[in-house]
Amino acid sequence: MLDSTPREIIARTGAVINPAKTCQPIGAMYAALGIHRCLPHSHGSQGCCAYHRSHLTRHFREPVMASTSSFTEGASVFGGSANLKTAIKNVFTLYNPDVIAVHTTCLSETIGDDIPSIIKSAAIPPGKMVIHANTPSYQGSHVTGFSNMTKGMVNYLAEASLENKREQVNILPGFLNPGDMREIKRLTALMGVPFIMFPDTSGSLDSPMSGQFNMFPKGGARVEAIRDSGNSSLTLALGEYAASDPAYQLERKCLVPAVVLRTPIGIQATDALIMALRQHFVAEVPDEIEEERGQLVDIMTDLHYHFHGKKVAIFGDPDIVASLTEMVLSLGMKPVHLLTGTPNTSLGGAQGNFEATVTAMLEDAGLAGRVKAGGDLFELHQWIKNEPVDLLIGNTYGKYIARAEDIPLVRVGFPILDRGVHSYLPVVGYRGALRLMEMIDNALQDRVDRDARDEDLELIM
Amino acid sequence: MKTDRGETLLKARTGFIRTKGERMPTQSCEADSVSGSVSQRACVYCGARVVLNPITDAVHLVHGPIGCASYTFDIRGSLSSGAELYRYSFSTDLKEQDIIFGGERKLAAAIDELVQKYHPPLVLVYSTCVAGVIGDDLEAVCRAAAQRHGIAVLPVESSGFAGNKSEGYRVACEVLMRLMEAGNSPLPAMEPGINYLGDYNLAGELWIIGGYLRRMGVKLNAAFTGDSSLKALQTAPAAAFNIVQCAGSMGYLAKRMQERYGIPFFHVSFLGLQDSADSLRLIASATGDEEVMARTEELIAEEAGQAEPFIQAYRDKLSGKKAAVYVGGGFKAISLIKQFRELGVEVVMIGTQTGRKEEYDEIHNLVEDGTVILDDANPAELERFMSRQGADLLVGGVKERPLAYKLGVAFIDHNHDRKHPLSGFEGAVHFAREVYHTVCSPVWKYVKQGG
């Protein structure tokens, strides 16, 4: 399909071709699904909500519930206040969630609906609550939307109710799959540190089959837990773009110190997470974790010659691509093209500097490569045409480039629309790194086998 | 199935749900969704994009923030025998400053760049919610671009808030009318053919029906819009008559073409053996050509003869099973009731997102007593009635799939995520096989054990 992409790169000013990001509201919807018994609410046209639900459903292969204000022509002229109030009333009557998490859309942002004052004047049953986040689609990306909704949780829920902080850590996992959130919780529990994770979509978007449809599955961060996050002695924000802004907000609001780490993909970023927990909570690293790390290092040494010197292109969400870059560098690979659709820091928009972070990693490794925030897949394809790679790592949209250039694709990130299981198993932590190594190794070695002539086909590799 | 929530139905929704055989007011439909409902419906842009997307040689440029383009990046399974340009995702990716100062200049630049890069004969510029609210003059930008480049550049006024998906269909049909008008150069003297409206060549379905028409000796001018090109669409006004498959999306275009070009139309359906045969006969007799009619009978005998043993074999496995149907339009729903009957499967719950009153009347006549009929259902309603009616299978779209699975109910995608062509005799066999594969999969056994 992409055979016609020209090699010559000409600067564009008007059009994005084949986007490598999507809009804020879907990230906000996903984050809201990480609160227990919460129904995300899309304050905009019906289509936004339908598209977000479809997209999330395709990625997670789970029912995704969210309601919409169903804007009409009238609402977009006179404002959507009446729609939202009706919606809040109907949602509590019909679906009975504990929390409604309202996010805006480009439409309601542009017409300027004042969500806090609408919420204040809405009829909310006792014991129930409505929170909100502003998520204009024309700023940042879906990652920004995830961050903004997480910040909304801090704004509405977190409270510093104790004089002294508790020995517990807040973990803001960033825009990760439920399988990853589960793994981070497992590691933290193994460290023996009490924790509060929010949002937490494990048990919500990877819920087991029960023969029943539960509109509100067992998982998700409890409201009381998020409230108590103001009493924690530390917040670990995993990912600059997806988690730092809410962590700093929690610091400002409740004086919980924030530490921003990379998404724990690969040995270095996972070490950083474990060390942060150890240092702040004077915890011993248990044998189980030592063993997992040791196994990872063992496999890295066993297979290093499969990886060394292989050129790789990586695209996707900025926090994920940064950590993947660090990981492939640790394997001796050469990440030469690194691209995210999410733009660099902007006022009210994304918080993070992908280009600076990743360029520094390349410089440390003595490598040169193309690095871009706010790019699109057309440009990535042109880069690959100009400097071919052995491997592409990214979401499902990479399959067109992989096919056009005949390179293997390892699927990591969001969205993955053409394969299953990915959202259940981690890429984070030492175990996740093992899994990623297996995925990358299989892709590379399958290609060697495929391309080998009969006389060159090796049994032992 | 016990759920506290499941028994709560909004009063505002009661008119939209009825059970055949019970005394109830007539079916409510064609209304706006209730604010706050978890509706399975989409917007104007979605409807317009769905109809126009299969025009394969067009640049489909979405004027708005990135989302609307991202969610429609090659999601429809409409296949092409030629150009692949329609599978790209193009967006002006409007940013904050564009919202404040207007996006017209960016749009004009985007059109220029894309035309230079891809040399398309047609650029379609889709308006989104924001483009509509900030008041960008798409018409003017498109007119100027058309003059600059000497190609067709047309706005699609598909701001999401202007209605639901049906409104989007209407908007798309108006664009198609304009495309045909723009091609008003004298048409070459050609044998009168027919146009096939409301087929999007999902999984190659158009190619099956096109093959039948060829064997019957009926010329196909243009399909709307499956596997179409600007050039093919512009031959449409020369047709002798139009056949309409998806009435929800294309009924309006058929009426407009009748008014404008005097082209008569009738409805066809190629779902199931009976509807396929009936529709082919209808087409043959409309040509008034005895030879065509004879060839059609031969074709039906041959194709149905090949399909029937398969259908019979699947019928043996599926007989007595119960199906629930929740699809976009009413016409498809009607066909599915008949098609399931061919498989010995009873439809116990049926609903649509955008069905019209006359379609609901026909559905009501077709189904057995006790069948639940619902309009614009939400997941809680689907869950409640699927469980209550004891459905073994749900037919629906992307959002319904995991819902069915969670209930331990089998599922068929009859929307754009379908993987096999479901049209014609061949499609009927695919459909039966898909139903069999899902309903008779061993996995359900583990669910029932309490999974």
Short mmCIF file of N, CA, C and O in Angstrom, two decimals, chain A residues 1-2 4 12-19 21-23 26 45-47 50-54 57-58 62-63 65-69 71-73 76 83 87 90-91 93-95 106-107 110 137-139 207 209 211-213 378 397 400, chain B residues 5 8 10 33-43 45-46 66-67 70-74 87-91 93-96 99 110 113 117-118 129-130 133 160-161 378-379 383 398-399 402-403 405-408 416-417 447 451:
data_model
loop_
_atom_site.label_atom_id
_atom_site.label_comp_id
_atom_site.label_asym_id
_atom_site.label_seq_id
_atom_site.Cartn_x
_atom_site.Cartn_y
_atom_site.Cartn_z
N MET A 1 0.81 -1.21 0.00
CA MET A 1 0.00 0.00 0.00
C MET A 1 0.85 1.26 0.00
O MET A 1 0.49 2.26 -0.59
N LEU A 2 2.02 1.22 0.66
CA LEU A 2 2.83 2.43 0.73
C LEU A 2 3.98 2.42 -0.28
O LEU A 2 4.96 3.12 -0.11
N SER A 4 4.25 3.78 -2.94
CA SER A 4 4.46 5.02 -3.67
C SER A 4 5.10 6.13 -2.84
O SER A 4 5.23 7.24 -3.29
N ARG A 12 6.96 19.75 4.79
CA ARG A 12 5.52 19.96 4.59
C ARG A 12 5.02 20.95 5.64
O ARG A 12 5.50 20.96 6.76
N THR A 13 4.02 21.73 5.28
CA THR A 13 3.48 22.69 6.23
C THR A 13 2.01 22.44 6.51
O THR A 13 1.48 22.87 7.51
N GLY A 14 1.32 21.75 5.60
CA GLY A 14 -0.13 21.64 5.74
C GLY A 14 -0.62 20.31 6.25
O GLY A 14 -1.37 20.24 7.21
N ALA A 15 -0.18 19.24 5.64
CA ALA A 15 -0.84 17.96 5.88
C ALA A 15 0.01 16.99 6.68
O ALA A 15 1.21 16.90 6.50
N VAL A 16 -0.65 16.29 7.58
CA VAL A 16 -0.06 15.10 8.20
C VAL A 16 -0.47 13.91 7.34
O VAL A 16 -1.62 13.79 6.94
N ILE A 17 0.50 13.06 7.03
CA ILE A 17 0.17 11.87 6.25
C ILE A 17 0.44 10.65 7.12
O ILE A 17 1.56 10.42 7.56
N ASN A 18 -0.57 9.88 7.37
CA ASN A 18 -0.50 8.67 8.19
C ASN A 18 0.02 9.00 9.60
O ASN A 18 1.19 8.80 9.92
N PRO A 19 -0.88 9.47 10.44
CA PRO A 19 -0.50 9.97 11.76
C PRO A 19 0.11 8.91 12.68
O PRO A 19 -0.22 7.73 12.57
N LYS A 21 -0.09 9.45 16.00
CA LYS A 21 -0.70 9.82 17.29
C LYS A 21 -2.20 9.91 17.05
O LYS A 21 -2.66 9.91 15.91
N THR A 22 -2.94 10.01 18.14
CA THR A 22 -4.34 10.38 17.98
C THR A 22 -4.67 11.41 19.05
O THR A 22 -3.77 12.01 19.63
N CYS A 23 -5.97 11.65 19.28
CA CYS A 23 -6.30 12.87 20.03
C CYS A 23 -6.45 12.62 21.54
O CYS A 23 -6.61 11.50 22.00
N ILE A 26 -9.25 10.19 23.80
CA ILE A 26 -9.19 8.72 23.93
C ILE A 26 -8.26 8.34 25.08
O ILE A 26 -8.51 7.37 25.81
N SER A 45 -19.63 15.42 20.43
CA SER A 45 -20.52 14.72 19.49
C SER A 45 -20.47 13.22 19.75
O SER A 45 -19.53 12.71 20.35
N GLN A 46 -21.49 12.55 19.23
CA GLN A 46 -21.57 11.10 19.42
C GLN A 46 -20.40 10.35 18.79
O GLN A 46 -19.95 9.33 19.29
N GLY A 47 -19.91 10.88 17.68
CA GLY A 47 -18.88 10.16 16.94
C GLY A 47 -17.60 9.98 17.73
O GLY A 47 -16.97 8.93 17.67
N ALA A 50 -17.94 7.08 20.00
CA ALA A 50 -18.01 5.82 19.24
C ALA A 50 -16.64 5.43 18.72
O ALA A 50 -16.24 4.27 18.80
N TYR A 51 -15.90 6.41 18.20
CA TYR A 51 -14.56 6.10 17.67
C TYR A 51 -13.62 5.65 18.78
O TYR A 51 -12.84 4.71 18.61
N HIS A 52 -13.68 6.34 19.92
CA HIS A 52 -12.75 5.98 21.00
C HIS A 52 -13.06 4.58 21.53
O HIS A 52 -12.16 3.78 21.77
N ARG A 53 -14.34 4.32 21.68
CA ARG A 53 -14.72 2.99 22.19
C ARG A 53 -14.31 1.91 21.20
O ARG A 53 -13.78 0.86 21.59
N SER A 54 -14.53 2.15 19.92
CA SER A 54 -14.15 1.14 18.91
C SER A 54 -12.65 0.90 18.93
O SER A 54 -12.18 -0.24 18.89
N THR A 57 -11.60 -0.88 22.04
CA THR A 57 -12.09 -2.24 21.97
C THR A 57 -11.22 -3.09 21.05
O THR A 57 -10.92 -4.24 21.36
N ARG A 58 -10.80 -2.51 19.94
CA ARG A 58 -9.96 -3.28 19.02
C ARG A 58 -8.61 -3.60 19.65
O ARG A 58 -8.04 -4.65 19.41
N GLU A 62 -11.84 -5.99 24.66
CA GLU A 62 -12.70 -5.97 25.85
C GLU A 62 -13.83 -4.97 25.58
O GLU A 62 -13.63 -4.02 24.82
N PRO A 63 -14.97 -5.15 26.23
CA PRO A 63 -16.00 -4.11 26.11
C PRO A 63 -15.48 -2.82 26.72
O PRO A 63 -14.86 -2.85 27.78
N MET A 65 -16.83 0.80 27.97
CA MET A 65 -18.06 1.53 28.23
C MET A 65 -17.75 3.00 28.43
O MET A 65 -16.84 3.36 29.18
N ALA A 66 -18.51 3.85 27.79
CA ALA A 66 -18.40 5.29 27.99
C ALA A 66 -19.67 5.92 27.47
O ALA A 66 -20.28 5.41 26.54
N SER A 67 -20.04 7.02 28.09
CA SER A 67 -21.25 7.70 27.64
C SER A 67 -20.88 9.00 26.93
O SER A 67 -19.74 9.44 27.00
N THR A 68 -21.85 9.59 26.28
CA THR A 68 -21.59 10.80 25.52
C THR A 68 -22.70 11.83 25.72
O THR A 68 -23.84 11.47 25.99
N SER A 69 -22.33 13.11 25.58
CA SER A 69 -23.33 14.17 25.68
C SER A 69 -24.18 14.28 24.42
O SER A 69 -25.15 15.03 24.39
N PHE A 71 -23.84 15.76 21.36
CA PHE A 71 -24.05 17.14 20.90
C PHE A 71 -24.86 17.19 19.62
O PHE A 71 -24.72 16.35 18.74
N THR A 72 -25.69 18.21 19.55
CA THR A 72 -26.43 18.48 18.32
C THR A 72 -26.04 19.88 17.86
O THR A 72 -25.26 20.56 18.52
N GLU A 73 -26.62 20.28 16.76
CA GLU A 73 -26.38 21.62 16.24
C GLU A 73 -26.69 22.67 17.32
O GLU A 73 -25.92 23.60 17.53
N SER A 76 -24.07 23.03 20.00
CA SER A 76 -22.83 23.65 19.58
C SER A 76 -23.01 25.15 19.37
O SER A 76 -22.03 25.88 19.25
N ASN A 83 -26.94 19.50 27.86
CA ASN A 83 -26.63 18.12 27.50
C ASN A 83 -25.89 17.41 28.63
O ASN A 83 -26.17 16.27 28.96
N ALA A 87 -27.08 14.36 30.84
CA ALA A 87 -26.27 13.15 30.77
C ALA A 87 -25.92 12.65 32.16
O ALA A 87 -26.04 11.45 32.46
N ASN A 90 -28.92 11.05 33.71
CA ASN A 90 -29.24 9.77 33.08
C ASN A 90 -28.23 8.69 33.40
O ASN A 90 -28.58 7.53 33.62
N VAL A 91 -26.96 9.05 33.40
CA VAL A 91 -25.91 8.05 33.64
C VAL A 91 -26.07 7.46 35.04
O VAL A 91 -26.01 6.24 35.22
N THR A 93 -28.78 7.33 36.85
CA THR A 93 -30.01 6.55 36.90
C THR A 93 -29.85 5.21 36.21
O THR A 93 -30.25 4.16 36.72
N LEU A 94 -29.24 5.25 35.03
CA LEU A 94 -29.23 4.08 34.17
C LEU A 94 -28.09 3.12 34.51
O LEU A 94 -28.28 1.91 34.55
N TYR A 95 -26.90 3.64 34.74
CA TYR A 95 -25.73 2.77 34.87
C TYR A 95 -25.17 2.73 36.29
O TYR A 95 -24.36 1.87 36.60
N CYS A 106 -12.66 18.55 21.18
CA CYS A 106 -12.31 19.81 20.51
C CYS A 106 -13.54 20.69 20.37
O CYS A 106 -13.46 21.91 20.45
N LEU A 107 -14.70 20.06 20.17
CA LEU A 107 -15.92 20.85 20.00
C LEU A 107 -16.30 21.60 21.27
O LEU A 107 -16.46 22.82 21.26
N THR A 110 -13.83 24.33 22.08
CA THR A 110 -13.88 25.51 21.20
C THR A 110 -15.07 26.40 21.52
O THR A 110 -14.98 27.62 21.50
N SER A 137 -8.51 18.40 21.70
CA SER A 137 -7.84 17.51 20.74
C SER A 137 -6.77 18.22 19.94
O SER A 137 -5.97 17.57 19.28
N TYR A 138 -6.80 19.54 19.94
CA TYR A 138 -5.83 20.28 19.12
C TYR A 138 -4.54 20.59 19.86
O TYR A 138 -3.71 21.36 19.39
N GLN A 139 -4.36 20.02 21.05
CA GLN A 139 -3.09 20.13 21.77
C GLN A 139 -2.59 18.73 22.07
O GLN A 139 -3.37 17.85 22.40
N SER A 207 -10.07 -8.24 32.17
CA SER A 207 -10.84 -9.00 33.16
C SER A 207 -11.10 -10.42 32.65
O SER A 207 -11.22 -10.64 31.45
N MET A 209 -12.95 -14.08 31.93
CA MET A 209 -14.25 -14.50 31.43
C MET A 209 -15.08 -15.05 32.60
O MET A 209 -14.60 -15.87 33.37
N GLY A 211 -18.73 -15.34 32.00
CA GLY A 211 -20.04 -15.67 31.47
C GLY A 211 -21.05 -14.56 31.73
O GLY A 211 -22.21 -14.66 31.40
N GLN A 212 -20.58 -13.51 32.38
CA GLN A 212 -21.45 -12.37 32.64
C GLN A 212 -20.76 -11.11 32.12
O GLN A 212 -19.54 -11.04 32.08
N PHE A 213 -21.56 -10.14 31.74
CA PHE A 213 -21.01 -8.86 31.37
C PHE A 213 -21.11 -7.93 32.58
O PHE A 213 -22.20 -7.66 33.07
N PHE A 378 4.53 8.83 7.42
CA PHE A 378 5.05 9.09 6.08
C PHE A 378 6.52 9.48 6.16
O PHE A 378 7.37 8.98 5.41
N TYR A 397 0.20 0.15 13.01
CA TYR A 397 0.30 0.97 11.80
C TYR A 397 1.65 0.82 11.11
O TYR A 397 1.82 1.22 9.97
N TYR A 400 2.35 -1.40 7.36
CA TYR A 400 2.42 -0.97 5.95
C TYR A 400 3.87 -0.71 5.55
O TYR A 400 4.30 -1.09 4.46
N ARG B 5 -28.66 -3.34 37.58
CA ARG B 5 -28.67 -2.28 36.60
C ARG B 5 -29.49 -2.67 35.37
O ARG B 5 -30.16 -1.87 34.76
N THR B 8 -33.00 -1.58 35.01
CA THR B 8 -33.30 -0.16 34.97
C THR B 8 -33.35 0.31 33.53
O THR B 8 -32.37 0.27 32.82
N LEU B 10 -34.47 3.58 31.17
CA LEU B 10 -34.97 4.94 31.20
C LEU B 10 -36.35 4.97 30.57
O LEU B 10 -36.60 4.34 29.56
N SER B 33 -30.14 10.36 20.03
CA SER B 33 -29.89 9.55 21.21
C SER B 33 -30.09 10.40 22.46
O SER B 33 -29.92 11.61 22.44
N VAL B 34 -30.41 9.71 23.55
CA VAL B 34 -30.56 10.38 24.84
C VAL B 34 -29.16 10.75 25.35
O VAL B 34 -28.25 9.93 25.33
N SER B 35 -28.98 11.99 25.80
CA SER B 35 -27.68 12.38 26.37
C SER B 35 -27.36 11.48 27.55
O SER B 35 -28.22 11.24 28.40
N GLY B 36 -26.12 11.02 27.61
CA GLY B 36 -25.72 10.18 28.72
C GLY B 36 -25.88 8.70 28.45
O GLY B 36 -25.47 7.88 29.24
N SER B 37 -26.46 8.34 27.30
CA SER B 37 -26.56 6.92 27.03
C SER B 37 -25.23 6.44 26.44
O SER B 37 -24.50 7.21 25.83
N VAL B 38 -24.96 5.15 26.67
CA VAL B 38 -23.79 4.55 26.04
C VAL B 38 -24.27 4.08 24.67
O VAL B 38 -24.49 2.91 24.45
N SER B 39 -24.45 5.01 23.77
CA SER B 39 -25.01 4.69 22.46
C SER B 39 -23.95 3.99 21.61
O SER B 39 -22.77 4.24 21.76
N GLN B 40 -24.40 3.10 20.73
CA GLN B 40 -23.45 2.47 19.81
C GLN B 40 -23.35 3.27 18.51
O GLN B 40 -22.73 2.84 17.56
N ARG B 41 -23.98 4.46 18.50
CA ARG B 41 -24.04 5.25 17.27
C ARG B 41 -22.82 6.14 17.06
O ARG B 41 -22.12 6.47 18.00
N ALA B 42 -22.67 6.61 15.85
CA ALA B 42 -21.57 7.51 15.54
C ALA B 42 -22.09 8.85 15.02
O ALA B 42 -23.23 9.21 15.28
N CYS B 43 -21.24 9.59 14.28
CA CYS B 43 -21.58 10.97 13.94
C CYS B 43 -21.69 11.19 12.43
O CYS B 43 -21.54 10.27 11.63
N TYR B 45 -19.64 12.84 10.40
CA TYR B 45 -18.37 12.56 9.72
C TYR B 45 -18.24 11.06 9.46
O TYR B 45 -17.88 10.63 8.36
N CYS B 46 -18.55 10.27 10.48
CA CYS B 46 -18.43 8.82 10.35
C CYS B 46 -19.27 8.31 9.19
O CYS B 46 -18.81 7.55 8.34
N ILE B 66 -6.30 15.91 14.95
CA ILE B 66 -5.85 14.66 14.36
C ILE B 66 -6.81 13.48 14.52
O ILE B 66 -6.86 12.59 13.67
N GLY B 67 -7.60 13.47 15.61
CA GLY B 67 -8.35 12.27 15.96
C GLY B 67 -9.19 11.69 14.83
O GLY B 67 -9.08 10.51 14.50
N SER B 70 -7.15 9.83 12.48
CA SER B 70 -6.51 8.64 13.06
C SER B 70 -7.48 7.47 13.16
O SER B 70 -7.13 6.33 12.87
N TYR B 71 -8.72 7.77 13.58
CA TYR B 71 -9.67 6.68 13.78
C TYR B 71 -10.21 6.11 12.48
O TYR B 71 -10.88 5.08 12.48
N THR B 72 -9.96 6.80 11.36
CA THR B 72 -10.45 6.28 10.08
C THR B 72 -9.29 5.91 9.17
O THR B 72 -9.46 5.79 7.97
N PHE B 73 -8.11 5.72 9.75
CA PHE B 73 -6.91 5.33 9.01
C PHE B 73 -7.06 3.87 8.59
O PHE B 73 -6.85 2.96 9.38
N ASP B 74 -7.51 3.67 7.34
CA ASP B 74 -7.60 2.33 6.75
C ASP B 74 -8.40 1.34 7.61
O ASP B 74 -8.02 0.18 7.72
N ARG B 87 -6.44 4.53 1.18
CA ARG B 87 -6.07 3.87 2.44
C ARG B 87 -5.13 4.74 3.28
O ARG B 87 -4.92 4.45 4.46
N TYR B 88 -4.56 5.76 2.69
CA TYR B 88 -3.73 6.69 3.45
C TYR B 88 -4.62 7.54 4.36
O TYR B 88 -5.79 7.75 4.09
N SER B 89 -4.02 8.06 5.40
CA SER B 89 -4.75 8.97 6.30
C SER B 89 -4.16 10.36 6.18
O SER B 89 -2.98 10.56 6.47
N PHE B 90 -4.98 11.31 5.74
CA PHE B 90 -4.52 12.69 5.57
C PHE B 90 -5.28 13.61 6.51
O PHE B 90 -6.51 13.54 6.58
N SER B 91 -4.56 14.48 7.18
CA SER B 91 -5.22 15.40 8.11
C SER B 91 -4.51 16.74 8.12
O SER B 91 -3.29 16.80 7.92
N ASP B 93 -4.47 18.30 10.87
CA ASP B 93 -3.95 18.27 12.25
C ASP B 93 -4.01 19.66 12.89
O ASP B 93 -2.99 20.20 13.30
N LEU B 94 -5.19 20.22 12.97
CA LEU B 94 -5.33 21.60 13.47
C LEU B 94 -4.83 21.72 14.90
O LEU B 94 -5.08 20.86 15.74
N LYS B 95 -4.10 22.81 15.14
CA LYS B 95 -3.54 23.08 16.47
C LYS B 95 -4.25 24.30 17.05
O LYS B 95 -5.05 24.94 16.37
N GLU B 96 -3.86 24.62 18.28
CA GLU B 96 -4.55 25.71 18.97
C GLU B 96 -4.58 27.01 18.16
O GLU B 96 -5.62 27.64 18.02
N ILE B 99 -7.14 27.06 15.55
CA ILE B 99 -8.50 27.21 16.07
C ILE B 99 -8.77 28.70 16.28
O ILE B 99 -9.86 29.20 16.01
N ALA B 110 -2.20 22.25 2.59
CA ALA B 110 -2.27 20.78 2.62
C ALA B 110 -2.75 20.24 1.28
O ALA B 110 -2.19 19.28 0.74
N GLU B 113 0.08 20.52 -1.28
CA GLU B 113 1.15 19.52 -1.09
C GLU B 113 0.71 18.14 -1.52
O GLU B 113 1.47 17.41 -2.16
N LYS B 117 2.13 15.81 -4.59
CA LYS B 117 2.72 14.52 -4.25
C LYS B 117 2.06 13.35 -4.97
O LYS B 117 2.71 12.45 -5.47
N TYR B 118 0.72 13.37 -5.01
CA TYR B 118 0.01 12.17 -5.47
C TYR B 118 -0.76 12.35 -6.78
O TYR B 118 -1.28 11.37 -7.31
N CYS B 129 -16.10 18.67 13.53
CA CYS B 129 -16.80 19.56 14.47
C CYS B 129 -16.14 20.93 14.56
O CYS B 129 -16.79 21.96 14.44
N VAL B 130 -14.82 20.91 14.78
CA VAL B 130 -14.12 22.16 15.01
C VAL B 130 -14.11 23.04 13.76
O VAL B 130 -14.35 24.24 13.82
N VAL B 133 -17.33 24.75 13.68
CA VAL B 133 -17.58 25.77 14.70
C VAL B 133 -16.74 27.03 14.46
O VAL B 133 -17.22 28.14 14.64
N GLY B 160 -19.45 16.87 12.94
CA GLY B 160 -20.05 15.76 13.69
C GLY B 160 -21.33 16.08 14.41
O GLY B 160 -22.22 15.23 14.55
N PHE B 161 -21.47 17.33 14.86
CA PHE B 161 -22.62 17.67 15.70
C PHE B 161 -23.90 17.87 14.90
O PHE B 161 -24.96 18.05 15.48
N ASN B 378 -28.43 0.42 23.84
CA ASN B 378 -27.16 0.58 24.55
C ASN B 378 -26.72 -0.79 25.05
O ASN B 378 -27.49 -1.75 25.02
N PRO B 379 -25.46 -0.90 25.47
CA PRO B 379 -24.95 -2.22 25.85
C PRO B 379 -25.77 -2.91 26.94
O PRO B 379 -25.95 -4.13 26.91
N GLU B 383 -27.30 -6.56 26.44
CA GLU B 383 -26.97 -7.61 27.39
C GLU B 383 -28.25 -8.24 27.96
O GLU B 383 -28.42 -9.45 27.96
N VAL B 398 -18.00 -3.74 15.69
CA VAL B 398 -16.81 -3.83 16.52
C VAL B 398 -17.10 -3.70 18.02
O VAL B 398 -16.54 -4.42 18.84
N LYS B 399 -17.99 -2.79 18.40
CA LYS B 399 -18.21 -2.55 19.82
C LYS B 399 -19.02 -3.66 20.48
O LYS B 399 -18.98 -3.84 21.68
N PRO B 402 -16.86 -7.83 21.91
CA PRO B 402 -16.43 -8.30 23.24
C PRO B 402 -17.59 -8.43 24.22
O PRO B 402 -17.52 -9.23 25.15
N LEU B 403 -18.63 -7.67 23.98
CA LEU B 403 -19.82 -7.77 24.83
C LEU B 403 -20.42 -9.17 24.72
O LEU B 403 -20.71 -9.84 25.71
N TYR B 405 -18.89 -11.88 23.65
CA TYR B 405 -17.94 -12.85 24.17
C TYR B 405 -18.01 -12.94 25.69
O TYR B 405 -17.93 -14.01 26.27
N LYS B 406 -18.14 -11.77 26.33
CA LYS B 406 -18.21 -11.78 27.80
C LYS B 406 -19.42 -12.55 28.31
O LYS B 406 -19.41 -13.07 29.42
N LEU B 407 -20.48 -12.58 27.50
CA LEU B 407 -21.66 -13.32 27.91
C LEU B 407 -21.58 -14.79 27.51
O LEU B 407 -22.51 -15.55 27.71
N GLY B 408 -20.45 -15.14 26.88
CA GLY B 408 -20.32 -16.51 26.41
C GLY B 408 -21.16 -16.78 25.18
O GLY B 408 -21.60 -17.90 24.93
N HIS B 416 -17.73 -3.46 9.16
CA HIS B 416 -16.52 -3.34 8.35
C HIS B 416 -15.34 -4.14 8.84
O HIS B 416 -14.33 -4.17 8.19
N ASP B 417 -15.45 -4.82 10.00
CA ASP B 417 -14.37 -5.72 10.39
C ASP B 417 -14.58 -7.13 9.85
O ASP B 417 -13.87 -8.04 10.24
N VAL B 447 -16.43 -21.76 28.99
CA VAL B 447 -17.16 -20.65 29.60
C VAL B 447 -18.26 -21.21 30.48
O VAL B 447 -18.45 -20.79 31.62
N GLY B 451 -15.65 -20.72 33.65
CA GLY B 451 -14.41 -20.13 33.17
C GLY B 451 -13.57 -19.27 34.04
O GLY B 451 -13.84 -18.45 34.80
#
